[in-house]
Coordinates of C-alpha atoms in Angstrom, one line a residue:
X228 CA 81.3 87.5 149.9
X229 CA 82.1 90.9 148.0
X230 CA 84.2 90.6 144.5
X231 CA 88.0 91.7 145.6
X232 CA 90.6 93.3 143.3
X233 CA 94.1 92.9 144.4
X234 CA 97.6 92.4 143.3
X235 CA 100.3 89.4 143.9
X236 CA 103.0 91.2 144.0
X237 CA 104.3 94.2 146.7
X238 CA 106.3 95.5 143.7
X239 CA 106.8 94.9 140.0
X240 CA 109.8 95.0 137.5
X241 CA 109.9 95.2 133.9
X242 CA 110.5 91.5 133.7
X243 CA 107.3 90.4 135.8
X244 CA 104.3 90.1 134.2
X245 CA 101.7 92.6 136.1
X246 CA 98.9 89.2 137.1
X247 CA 95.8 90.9 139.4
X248 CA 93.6 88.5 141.2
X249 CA 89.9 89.4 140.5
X250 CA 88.3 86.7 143.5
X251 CA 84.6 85.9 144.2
X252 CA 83.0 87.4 140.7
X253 CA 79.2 86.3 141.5
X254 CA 78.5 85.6 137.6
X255 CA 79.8 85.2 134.1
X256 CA 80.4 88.6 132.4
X257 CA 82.1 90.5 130.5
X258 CA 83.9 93.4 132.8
X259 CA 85.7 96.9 131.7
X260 CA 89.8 97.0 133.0
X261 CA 90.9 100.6 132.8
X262 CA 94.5 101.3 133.3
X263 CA 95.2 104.5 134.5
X264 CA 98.3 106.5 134.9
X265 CA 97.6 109.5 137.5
X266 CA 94.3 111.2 136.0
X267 CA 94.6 110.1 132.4
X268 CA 93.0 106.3 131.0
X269 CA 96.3 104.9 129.6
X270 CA 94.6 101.8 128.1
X271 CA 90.9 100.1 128.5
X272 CA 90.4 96.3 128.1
X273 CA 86.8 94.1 127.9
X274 CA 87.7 91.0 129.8
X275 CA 85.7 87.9 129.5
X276 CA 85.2 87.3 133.6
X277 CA 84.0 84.5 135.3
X278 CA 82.1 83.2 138.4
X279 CA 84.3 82.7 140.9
X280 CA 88.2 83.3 141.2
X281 CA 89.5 84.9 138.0
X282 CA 93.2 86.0 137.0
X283 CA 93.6 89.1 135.2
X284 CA 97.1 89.4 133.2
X285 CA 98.4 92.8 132.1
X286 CA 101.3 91.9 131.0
X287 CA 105.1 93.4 131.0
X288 CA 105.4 97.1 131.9
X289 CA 108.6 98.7 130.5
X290 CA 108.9 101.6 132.7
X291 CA 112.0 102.3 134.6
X292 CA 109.4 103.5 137.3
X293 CA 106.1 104.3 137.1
X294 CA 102.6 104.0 139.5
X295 CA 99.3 102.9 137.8
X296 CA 95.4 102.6 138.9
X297 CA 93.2 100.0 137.8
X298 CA 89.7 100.1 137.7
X299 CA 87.6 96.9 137.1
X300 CA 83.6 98.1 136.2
X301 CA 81.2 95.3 136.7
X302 CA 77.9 95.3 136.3
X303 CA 76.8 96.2 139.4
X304 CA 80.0 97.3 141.1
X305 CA 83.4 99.1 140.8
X306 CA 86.4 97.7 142.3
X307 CA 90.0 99.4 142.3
X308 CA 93.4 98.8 143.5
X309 CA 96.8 99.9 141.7
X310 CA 100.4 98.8 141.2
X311 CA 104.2 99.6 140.8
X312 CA 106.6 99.3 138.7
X313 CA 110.2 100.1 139.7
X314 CA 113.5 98.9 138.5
X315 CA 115.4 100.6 141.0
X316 CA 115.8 101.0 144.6
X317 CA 112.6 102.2 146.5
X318 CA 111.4 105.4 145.8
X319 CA 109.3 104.2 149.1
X320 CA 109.6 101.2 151.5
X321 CA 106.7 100.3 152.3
X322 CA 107.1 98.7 155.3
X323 CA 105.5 95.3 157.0
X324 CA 106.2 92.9 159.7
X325 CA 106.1 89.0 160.0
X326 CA 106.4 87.7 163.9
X327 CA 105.2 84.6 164.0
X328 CA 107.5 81.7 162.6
X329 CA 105.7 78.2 164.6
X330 CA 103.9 77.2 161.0
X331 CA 103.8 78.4 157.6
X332 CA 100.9 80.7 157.0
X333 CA 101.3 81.9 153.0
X334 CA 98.2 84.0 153.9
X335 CA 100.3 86.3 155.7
X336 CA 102.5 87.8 153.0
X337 CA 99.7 87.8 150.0
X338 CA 97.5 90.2 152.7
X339 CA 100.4 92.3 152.8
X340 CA 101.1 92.1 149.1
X341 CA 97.4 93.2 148.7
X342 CA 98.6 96.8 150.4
X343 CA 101.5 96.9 148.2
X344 CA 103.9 96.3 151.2
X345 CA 107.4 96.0 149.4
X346 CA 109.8 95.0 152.5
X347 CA 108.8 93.1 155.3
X348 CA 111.2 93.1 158.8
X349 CA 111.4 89.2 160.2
X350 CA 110.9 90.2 163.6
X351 CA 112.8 88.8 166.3
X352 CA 113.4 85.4 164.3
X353 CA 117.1 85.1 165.9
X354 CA 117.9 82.4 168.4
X355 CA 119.8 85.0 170.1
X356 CA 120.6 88.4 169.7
X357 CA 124.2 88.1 169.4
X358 CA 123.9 84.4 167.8
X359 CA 121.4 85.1 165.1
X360 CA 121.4 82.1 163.1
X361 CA 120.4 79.5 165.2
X362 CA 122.2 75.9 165.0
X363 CA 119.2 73.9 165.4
X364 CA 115.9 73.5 162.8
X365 CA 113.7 74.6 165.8
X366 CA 114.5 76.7 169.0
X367 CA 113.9 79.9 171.2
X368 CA 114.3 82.9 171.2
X369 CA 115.0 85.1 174.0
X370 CA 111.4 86.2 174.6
X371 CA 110.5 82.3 175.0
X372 CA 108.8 82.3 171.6
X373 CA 109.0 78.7 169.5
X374 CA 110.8 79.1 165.7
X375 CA 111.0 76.7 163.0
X376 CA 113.8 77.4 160.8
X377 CA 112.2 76.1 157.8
X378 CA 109.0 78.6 158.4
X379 CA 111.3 81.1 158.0
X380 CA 112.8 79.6 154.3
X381 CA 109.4 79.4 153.2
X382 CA 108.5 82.8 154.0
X383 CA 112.1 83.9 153.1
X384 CA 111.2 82.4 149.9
X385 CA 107.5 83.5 149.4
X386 CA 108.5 87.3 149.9
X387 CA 111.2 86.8 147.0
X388 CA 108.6 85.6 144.6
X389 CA 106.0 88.2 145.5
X390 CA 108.3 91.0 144.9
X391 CA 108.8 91.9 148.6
X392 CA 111.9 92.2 150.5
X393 CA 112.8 90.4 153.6
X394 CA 114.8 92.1 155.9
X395 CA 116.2 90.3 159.6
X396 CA 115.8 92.1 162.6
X397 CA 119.3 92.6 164.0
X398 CA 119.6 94.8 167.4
X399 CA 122.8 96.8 167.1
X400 CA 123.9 96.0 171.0
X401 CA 122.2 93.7 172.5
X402 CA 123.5 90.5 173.9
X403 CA 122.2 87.5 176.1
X404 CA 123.2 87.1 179.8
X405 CA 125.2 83.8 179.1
X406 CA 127.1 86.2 176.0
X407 CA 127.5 89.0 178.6
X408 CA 128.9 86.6 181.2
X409 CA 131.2 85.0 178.7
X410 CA 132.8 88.8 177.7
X411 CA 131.8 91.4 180.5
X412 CA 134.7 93.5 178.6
X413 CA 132.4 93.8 175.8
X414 CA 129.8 95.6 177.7
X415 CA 128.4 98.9 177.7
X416 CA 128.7 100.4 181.1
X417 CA 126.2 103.4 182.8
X418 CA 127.6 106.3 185.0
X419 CA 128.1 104.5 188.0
X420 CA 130.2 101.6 185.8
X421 CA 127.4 99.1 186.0
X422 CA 126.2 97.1 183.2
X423 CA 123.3 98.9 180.9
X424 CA 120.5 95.7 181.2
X425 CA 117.0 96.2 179.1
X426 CA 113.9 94.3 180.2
X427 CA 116.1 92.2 182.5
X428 CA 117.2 90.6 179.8
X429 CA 119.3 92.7 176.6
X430 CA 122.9 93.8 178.2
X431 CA 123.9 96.2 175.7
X432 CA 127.0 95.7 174.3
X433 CA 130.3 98.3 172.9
X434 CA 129.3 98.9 169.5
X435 CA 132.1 101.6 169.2
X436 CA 134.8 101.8 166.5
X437 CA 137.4 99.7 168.3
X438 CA 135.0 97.5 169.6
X439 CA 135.5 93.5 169.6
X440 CA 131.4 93.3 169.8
X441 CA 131.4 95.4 166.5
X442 CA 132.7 93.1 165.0
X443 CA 130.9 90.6 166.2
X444 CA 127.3 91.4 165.3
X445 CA 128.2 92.4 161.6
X446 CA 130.2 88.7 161.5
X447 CA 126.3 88.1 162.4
X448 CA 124.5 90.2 160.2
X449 CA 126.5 88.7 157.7
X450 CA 125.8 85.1 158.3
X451 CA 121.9 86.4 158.3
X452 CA 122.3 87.6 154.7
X453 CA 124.5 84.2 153.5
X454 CA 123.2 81.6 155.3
X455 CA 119.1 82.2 155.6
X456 CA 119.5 84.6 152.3
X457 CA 117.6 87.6 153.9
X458 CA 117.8 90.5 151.7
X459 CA 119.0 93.1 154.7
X460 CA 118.8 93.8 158.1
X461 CA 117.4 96.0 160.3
X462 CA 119.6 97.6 162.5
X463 CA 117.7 98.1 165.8
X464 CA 118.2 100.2 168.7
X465 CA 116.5 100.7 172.3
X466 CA 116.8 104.6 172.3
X467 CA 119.6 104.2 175.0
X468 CA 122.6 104.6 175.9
X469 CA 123.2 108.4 174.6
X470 CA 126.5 108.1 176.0
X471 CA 127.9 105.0 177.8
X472 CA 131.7 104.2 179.3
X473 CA 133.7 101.2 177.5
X474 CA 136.4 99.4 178.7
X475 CA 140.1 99.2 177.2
X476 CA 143.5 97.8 178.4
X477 CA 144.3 101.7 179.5
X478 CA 140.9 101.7 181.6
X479 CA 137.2 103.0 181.2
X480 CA 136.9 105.7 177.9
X481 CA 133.8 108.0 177.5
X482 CA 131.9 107.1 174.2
X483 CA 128.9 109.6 172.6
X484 CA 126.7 106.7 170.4
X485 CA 125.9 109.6 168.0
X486 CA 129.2 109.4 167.3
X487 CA 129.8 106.0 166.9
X488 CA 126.5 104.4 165.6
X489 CA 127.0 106.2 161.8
X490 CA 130.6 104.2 161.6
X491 CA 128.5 101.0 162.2
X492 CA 126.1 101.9 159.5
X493 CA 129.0 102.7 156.8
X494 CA 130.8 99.3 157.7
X495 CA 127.5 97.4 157.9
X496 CA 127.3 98.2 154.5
X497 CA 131.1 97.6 153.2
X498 CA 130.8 94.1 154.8
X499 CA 127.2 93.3 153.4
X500 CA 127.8 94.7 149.7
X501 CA 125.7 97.7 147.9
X502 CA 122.5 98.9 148.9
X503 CA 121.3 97.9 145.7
X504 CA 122.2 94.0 146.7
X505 CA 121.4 94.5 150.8
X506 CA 119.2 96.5 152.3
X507 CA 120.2 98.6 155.4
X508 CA 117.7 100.2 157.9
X509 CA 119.2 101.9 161.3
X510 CA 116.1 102.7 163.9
X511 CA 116.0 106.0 165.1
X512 CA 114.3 105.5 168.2
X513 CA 112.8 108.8 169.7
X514 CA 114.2 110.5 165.9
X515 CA 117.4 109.9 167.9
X516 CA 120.2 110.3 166.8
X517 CA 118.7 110.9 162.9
X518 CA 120.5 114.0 161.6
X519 CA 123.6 112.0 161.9
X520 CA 122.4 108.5 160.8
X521 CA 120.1 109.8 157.9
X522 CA 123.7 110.8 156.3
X523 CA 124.7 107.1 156.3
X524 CA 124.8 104.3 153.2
X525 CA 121.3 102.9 154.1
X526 CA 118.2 102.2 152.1
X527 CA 115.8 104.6 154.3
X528 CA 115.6 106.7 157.1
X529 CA 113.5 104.9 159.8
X530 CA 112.6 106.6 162.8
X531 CA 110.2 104.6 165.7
X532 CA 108.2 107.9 166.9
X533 CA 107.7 108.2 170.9
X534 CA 106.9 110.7 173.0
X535 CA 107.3 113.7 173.2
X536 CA 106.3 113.5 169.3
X537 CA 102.7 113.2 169.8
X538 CA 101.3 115.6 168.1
X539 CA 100.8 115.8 164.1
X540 CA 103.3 118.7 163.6
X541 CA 105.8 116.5 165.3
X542 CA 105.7 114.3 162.2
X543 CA 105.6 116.8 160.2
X544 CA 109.1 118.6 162.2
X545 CA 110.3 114.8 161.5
X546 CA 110.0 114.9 158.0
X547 CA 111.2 118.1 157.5
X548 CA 114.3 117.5 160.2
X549 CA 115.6 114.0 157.5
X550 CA 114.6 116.1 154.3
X551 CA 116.8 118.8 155.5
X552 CA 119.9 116.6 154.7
X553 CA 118.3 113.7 153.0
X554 CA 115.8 112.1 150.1
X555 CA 116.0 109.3 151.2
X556 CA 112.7 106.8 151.6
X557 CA 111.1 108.1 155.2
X558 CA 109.5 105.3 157.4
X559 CA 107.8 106.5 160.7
X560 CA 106.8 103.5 163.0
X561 CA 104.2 105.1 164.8
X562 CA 102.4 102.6 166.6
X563 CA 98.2 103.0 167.2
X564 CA 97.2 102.1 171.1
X565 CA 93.7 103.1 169.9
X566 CA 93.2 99.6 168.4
X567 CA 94.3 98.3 171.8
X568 CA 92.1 100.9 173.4
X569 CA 89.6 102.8 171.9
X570 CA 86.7 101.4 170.0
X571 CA 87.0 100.4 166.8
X572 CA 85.4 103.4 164.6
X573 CA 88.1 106.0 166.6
X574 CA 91.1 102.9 165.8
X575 CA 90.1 103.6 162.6
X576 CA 89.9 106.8 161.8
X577 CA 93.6 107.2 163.9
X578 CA 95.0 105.0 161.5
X579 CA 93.3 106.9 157.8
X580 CA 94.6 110.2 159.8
X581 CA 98.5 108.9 160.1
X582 CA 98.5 107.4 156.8
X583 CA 97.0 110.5 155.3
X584 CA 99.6 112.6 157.2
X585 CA 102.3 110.5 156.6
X586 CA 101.9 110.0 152.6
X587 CA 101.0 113.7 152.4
X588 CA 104.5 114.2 154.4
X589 CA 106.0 112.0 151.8
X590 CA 106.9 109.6 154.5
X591 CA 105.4 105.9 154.7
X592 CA 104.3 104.4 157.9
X593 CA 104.6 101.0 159.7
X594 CA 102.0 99.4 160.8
X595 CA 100.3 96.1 159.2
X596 CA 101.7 92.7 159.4
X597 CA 101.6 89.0 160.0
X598 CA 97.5 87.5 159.9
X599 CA 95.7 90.7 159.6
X600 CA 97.4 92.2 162.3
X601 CA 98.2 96.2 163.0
X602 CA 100.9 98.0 165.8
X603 CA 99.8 99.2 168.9
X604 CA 103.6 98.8 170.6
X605 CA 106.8 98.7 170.3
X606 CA 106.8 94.7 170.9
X607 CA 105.3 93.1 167.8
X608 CA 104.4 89.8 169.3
X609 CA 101.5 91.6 170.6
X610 CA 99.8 93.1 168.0
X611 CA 96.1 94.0 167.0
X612 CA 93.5 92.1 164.6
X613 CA 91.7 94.4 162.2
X614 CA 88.4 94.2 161.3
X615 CA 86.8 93.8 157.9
X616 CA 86.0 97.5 157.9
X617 CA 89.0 98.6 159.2
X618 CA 90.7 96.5 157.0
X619 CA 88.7 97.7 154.3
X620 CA 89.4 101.7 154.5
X621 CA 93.5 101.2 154.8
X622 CA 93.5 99.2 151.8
X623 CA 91.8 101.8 150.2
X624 CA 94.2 104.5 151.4
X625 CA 97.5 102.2 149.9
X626 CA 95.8 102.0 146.8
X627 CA 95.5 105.5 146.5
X628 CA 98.9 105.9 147.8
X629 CA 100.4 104.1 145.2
X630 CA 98.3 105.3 142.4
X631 CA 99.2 109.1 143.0
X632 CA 103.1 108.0 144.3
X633 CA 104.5 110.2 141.8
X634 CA 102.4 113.0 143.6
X635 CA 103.0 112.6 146.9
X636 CA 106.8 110.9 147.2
X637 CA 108.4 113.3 144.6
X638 CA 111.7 113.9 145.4
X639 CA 112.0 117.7 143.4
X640 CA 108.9 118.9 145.4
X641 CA 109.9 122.0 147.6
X642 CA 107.1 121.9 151.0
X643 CA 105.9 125.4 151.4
X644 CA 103.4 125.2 153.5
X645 CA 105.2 127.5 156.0
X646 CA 106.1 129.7 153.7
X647 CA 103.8 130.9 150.7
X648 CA 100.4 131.1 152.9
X649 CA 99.1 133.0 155.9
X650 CA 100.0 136.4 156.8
X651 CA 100.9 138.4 153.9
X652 CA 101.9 135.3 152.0
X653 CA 99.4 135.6 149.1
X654 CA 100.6 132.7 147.3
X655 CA 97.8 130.1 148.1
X656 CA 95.1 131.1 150.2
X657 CA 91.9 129.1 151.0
X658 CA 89.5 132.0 151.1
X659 CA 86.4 129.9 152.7
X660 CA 87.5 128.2 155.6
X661 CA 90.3 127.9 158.3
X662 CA 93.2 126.1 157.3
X663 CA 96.4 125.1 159.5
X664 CA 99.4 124.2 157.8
X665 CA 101.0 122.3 161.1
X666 CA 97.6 119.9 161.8
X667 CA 95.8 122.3 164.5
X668 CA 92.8 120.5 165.6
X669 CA 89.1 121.3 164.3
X670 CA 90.7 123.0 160.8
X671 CA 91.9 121.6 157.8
X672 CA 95.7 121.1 157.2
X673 CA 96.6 122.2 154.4
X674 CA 100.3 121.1 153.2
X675 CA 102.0 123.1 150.4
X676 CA 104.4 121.2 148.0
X677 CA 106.0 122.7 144.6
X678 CA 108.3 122.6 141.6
X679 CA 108.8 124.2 138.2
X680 CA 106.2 122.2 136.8
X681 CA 103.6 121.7 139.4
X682 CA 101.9 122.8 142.5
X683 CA 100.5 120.6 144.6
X684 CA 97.3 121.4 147.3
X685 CA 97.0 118.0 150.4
X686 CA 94.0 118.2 152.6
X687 CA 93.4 116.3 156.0
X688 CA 90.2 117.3 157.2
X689 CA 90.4 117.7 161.2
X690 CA 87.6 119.5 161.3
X691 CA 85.4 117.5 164.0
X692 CA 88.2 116.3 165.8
X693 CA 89.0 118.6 169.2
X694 CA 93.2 117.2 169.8
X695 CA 96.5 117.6 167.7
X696 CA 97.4 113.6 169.1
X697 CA 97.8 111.2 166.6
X698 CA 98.0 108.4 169.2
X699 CA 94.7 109.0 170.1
X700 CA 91.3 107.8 168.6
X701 CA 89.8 110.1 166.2
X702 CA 86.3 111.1 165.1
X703 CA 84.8 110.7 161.6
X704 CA 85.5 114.3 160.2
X705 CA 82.8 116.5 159.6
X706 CA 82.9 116.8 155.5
X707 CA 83.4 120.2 154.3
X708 CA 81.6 121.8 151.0
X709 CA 82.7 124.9 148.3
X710 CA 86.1 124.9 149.8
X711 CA 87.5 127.9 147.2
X712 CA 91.4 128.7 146.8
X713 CA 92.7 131.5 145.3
X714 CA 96.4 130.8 143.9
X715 CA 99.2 133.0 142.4
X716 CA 100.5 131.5 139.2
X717 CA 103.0 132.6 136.4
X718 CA 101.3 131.9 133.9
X719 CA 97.7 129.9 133.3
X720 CA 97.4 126.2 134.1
X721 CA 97.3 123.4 131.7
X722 CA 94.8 121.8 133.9
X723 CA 94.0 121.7 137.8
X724 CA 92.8 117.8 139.0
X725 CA 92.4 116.4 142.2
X726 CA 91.9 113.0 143.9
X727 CA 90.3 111.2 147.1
X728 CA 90.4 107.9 148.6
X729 CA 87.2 108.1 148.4
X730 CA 86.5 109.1 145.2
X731 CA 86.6 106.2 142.3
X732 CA 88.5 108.6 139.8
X733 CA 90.6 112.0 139.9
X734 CA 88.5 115.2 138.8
X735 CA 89.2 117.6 136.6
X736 CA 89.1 121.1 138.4
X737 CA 87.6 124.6 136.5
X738 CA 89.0 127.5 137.4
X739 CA 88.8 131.3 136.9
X740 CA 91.5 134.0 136.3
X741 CA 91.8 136.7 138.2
X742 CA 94.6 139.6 138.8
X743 CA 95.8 142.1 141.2
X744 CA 99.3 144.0 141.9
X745 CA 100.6 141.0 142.6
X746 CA 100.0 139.1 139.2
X747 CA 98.0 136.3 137.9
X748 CA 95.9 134.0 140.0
X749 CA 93.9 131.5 139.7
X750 CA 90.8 131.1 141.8
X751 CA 88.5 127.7 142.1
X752 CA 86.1 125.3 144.2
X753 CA 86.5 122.4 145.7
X754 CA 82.8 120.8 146.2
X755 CA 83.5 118.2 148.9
X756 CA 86.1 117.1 151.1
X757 CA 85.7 114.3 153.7
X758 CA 89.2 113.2 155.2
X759 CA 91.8 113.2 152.5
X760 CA 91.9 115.3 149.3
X761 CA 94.8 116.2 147.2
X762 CA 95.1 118.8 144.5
X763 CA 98.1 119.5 141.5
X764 CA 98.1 122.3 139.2
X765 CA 100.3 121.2 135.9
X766 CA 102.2 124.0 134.9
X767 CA 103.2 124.5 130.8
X768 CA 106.4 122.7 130.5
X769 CA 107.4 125.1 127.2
X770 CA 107.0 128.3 130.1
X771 CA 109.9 126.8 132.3

């Protein structure tokens, strides 16, 4: 077995101690910790290590929020993951799933501590969707699946010690047949006045403002948070109705659900307390009906991506669609049918491509959960198994996610990448090979982000890859050498670096001035990039 590096914890405060787990060390030695905070060593530490399992303890952090690297050299080996500190609502959620409540497996939530997951939706844990709690210690659910109720405290319990938030799955509308027959009034009817039914088995129910079944399932949502002490719920949706016909004493009344789902958010919230206390997450299935819901008092904007988003630019008009009238945390659940598909090299490689894009985006994604499992569809239950390798790579990627966070996720960061290259945008050019800034296959997609103080330069290398899909298995990329920019600055850096998955450390980058009658530019190399590379020129505070 190979030495491991990982955290405990999916998230730390200022009042946790920051404890690593260094497992499977094959001898006594003494080993070099560095601490790193983006590309500068912050602190390095000799650490008497022995064979076998070993704890490393960092100790309190006191930022308010701030990512860190860590780098453990051994003799023979290298190992790296990193780490959070936040004492505030998500800058990201970081988004896992748990589906599986028979027996207690504690394994589960320390592998998806280990990629720094820091909220984890209890999937289809409910005796019933409109009767979540369930009144017995073991029943269940709709979907026939067996629940203990006291799996679910432990692992209730085991997310709040590992700094991970557990969040009940709580479908907005849908009720059980015995419900339905018990209050037909309360149902959602289609055009012809007939019942809306999903799967045979969900009767969607009138979640409009004057509703009885609205408030119903927040009565429920509400017994989720005070009687198994989740800490939100996740407000699920089936994509449909768009519109629907309700019943009143006066007869049958048009209703338009984009109009009526962003009430239910608002007053989720008022009856469940501050997001702050309770998380709220509304799925926008399809990115329907976002631009309305992303406005709401919730704790991210969550969209489950179908077709006819298939294509990388579709995440990408996502993203830009919810940053258009929102910062809050962005969470695609795009769900990989290579793993259930494809072979296991293209699985993989789909699944470093849509984490690249999506961190590059500034969005996260959902995909791991429950015993080293990873999404393929839309009903968890069924999920994938990765393998060591594959397992391997995306841990990789979330370490590097978090280490470069304040890159990637922040908030002051203007995208450009449509604006200030290509035609007779002279801004930032890549001078040496063909670039895309909306992920057109066999080029690299470049993705422009800026402020007053930095410019920032993300890579995905497509180049060996002949579709735009990201549902589809993907090649190895064919790396690319001497990739040279040429980039319009105000005045001359303070320093240019840039960072890869896989690459240990972050680079410093030379560079040479030039001018023209447009101004001052700066023009450099990069040697190699293989799938993911990011770049950020620090600007002279004093010039701004």
């Amino acid at each position: 077995m190979k030495p491991e590096l990982y955290t405990c914890r999916g998230t730390y405060t200022s009042s946790d101690p920051v404890i690593l787990f260094l497992d499977q060390v094959e001898e006594d030695e003494i080993g070099l910790v560095n601490l790193f905070h983006l590309q500068e060593c912050v602190k390095s530490l000799k650490w008497d290590l022995h064979s076998g399992n070993n704890e490393l303890n960092l100790g309190i952090f006191q930022d308010h929020f701030q990512c860190y690297g860590v780098q453990v050299i051994l003799k023979d080996k290298v190992l790296s993951t990193s780490f959070e500190i936040c004492n505030q609502e998500e800058k990201t959620v970081r988004y896992g799933f748990l589906s599986e409540f028979n027996s207690y497996n504690p394994d589960c939530i320390r592998w998806l501590a280990k990629f720094h997951i820091n909220a984890i939706q209890f999937y289809d844990w409910s005796f019933r969707h409109d009767h979540l709690v369930s009144d017995d210690d073991e029943y269940e659910d709709m979907m026939g699946k067996h629940i203990k109720k006291n799996v679910l405290n432990d692992l209730i319990s085991q997310c709040h010690s590992s700094g991970i938030k557990a969040i009940a799955y709580g479908a907005i509308y849908a009720a059980s047949e015995d419900y339905y027959y018990s209050h037909p009034d309360e149902a959602m009817l289609n055009s012809l006045l007939q019942p809306f039914v999903f799967i045979g088995k969900f009767y969607l129910m009138d979640i409009s403002r004057d509703g009885e079944y609205r408030k119903h399932i927040i009565h429920e949502y509400q017994s989720a948070i005070s009687q198994m002490h989740f800490d939100g719920i996740h407000m699920d949706t089936y994509g449909f109705p768009k519109t629907a016909y309700v019943q009143r004493e006066n007869g049958k009344r048009l209703i338009y659900l984009k109009e009526e789902i962003p009430s239910l958010i608002n007053e989720t919230r008022n009856a469940l307390g501050p997001s702050q206390q309770v998380s709220l997450i509304f799925n926008n299935v399809g990115n329907w009906p976002v631009l309305e819901t992303a406005k709401c008092d919730q704790n991210a904007v969550y969209v489950e991506v179908w077709p006819p988003y298939e294509q990388y630019s579709h995440l990408q008009q996502i993203v830009r669609e919810i940053r258009s009238v929102s910062e809050k945390p962005i969470v695609l659940a795009a769900y990989l049918k290579p793993f259930r598909e494809d072979n296991p090299i293209c699985a993989m490689y789909a699944s470093l491509y849509l984490s690249a894009a999506c961190m590059v985006l500034g969005a996260t994604c959902l995909l791991l959960g429950d015993d080293h499992g990873i999404l393929t569809q839309g009903y968890y239950s069924d999920h994938s198994i990765l393998t060591d390798l594959q397992e391997m790579m995306l841990r990789s990627y979330s370490d590097f996610m978090i280490r470069y966070e304040e890159i990637l996720f922040d908030p002051t960061m203007d995208d450009v990448s449509f604006t200030h290259t290509c035609w007779d945008n002279y801004e930032y050019r890549c001078v040496s090979h063909p670039v895309t800034p909306y992920g057109e296959p066999d080029k690299i997609w470049m993705i422009l982000k800026e402020n007053k103080k930095r410019k920032c330069i993300f890579l995905i290398n497509l180049i060996g890859n002949q579709d735009p899909y990201w549902n589809q298995g993907k090649s190895e990329p064919v790396p690319q050498n001497n990739i040279v920019f040429r980039i319009q600055v105000d005045t001359l850096p303070v320093n240019i670096w840039c960072a890869s998955p896989e690459e240990p450390d972050a680079l410093p980058v030379t560079y040479s001035e030039e001018t023209d009658q447009h101004g001052l530019f700066v023009t450099f190399t990069i040697s190699k990039l293989n799938l993911l590379k990011i770049i950020w020129i620090n600007s002279n505070e004093k010039d701004h």
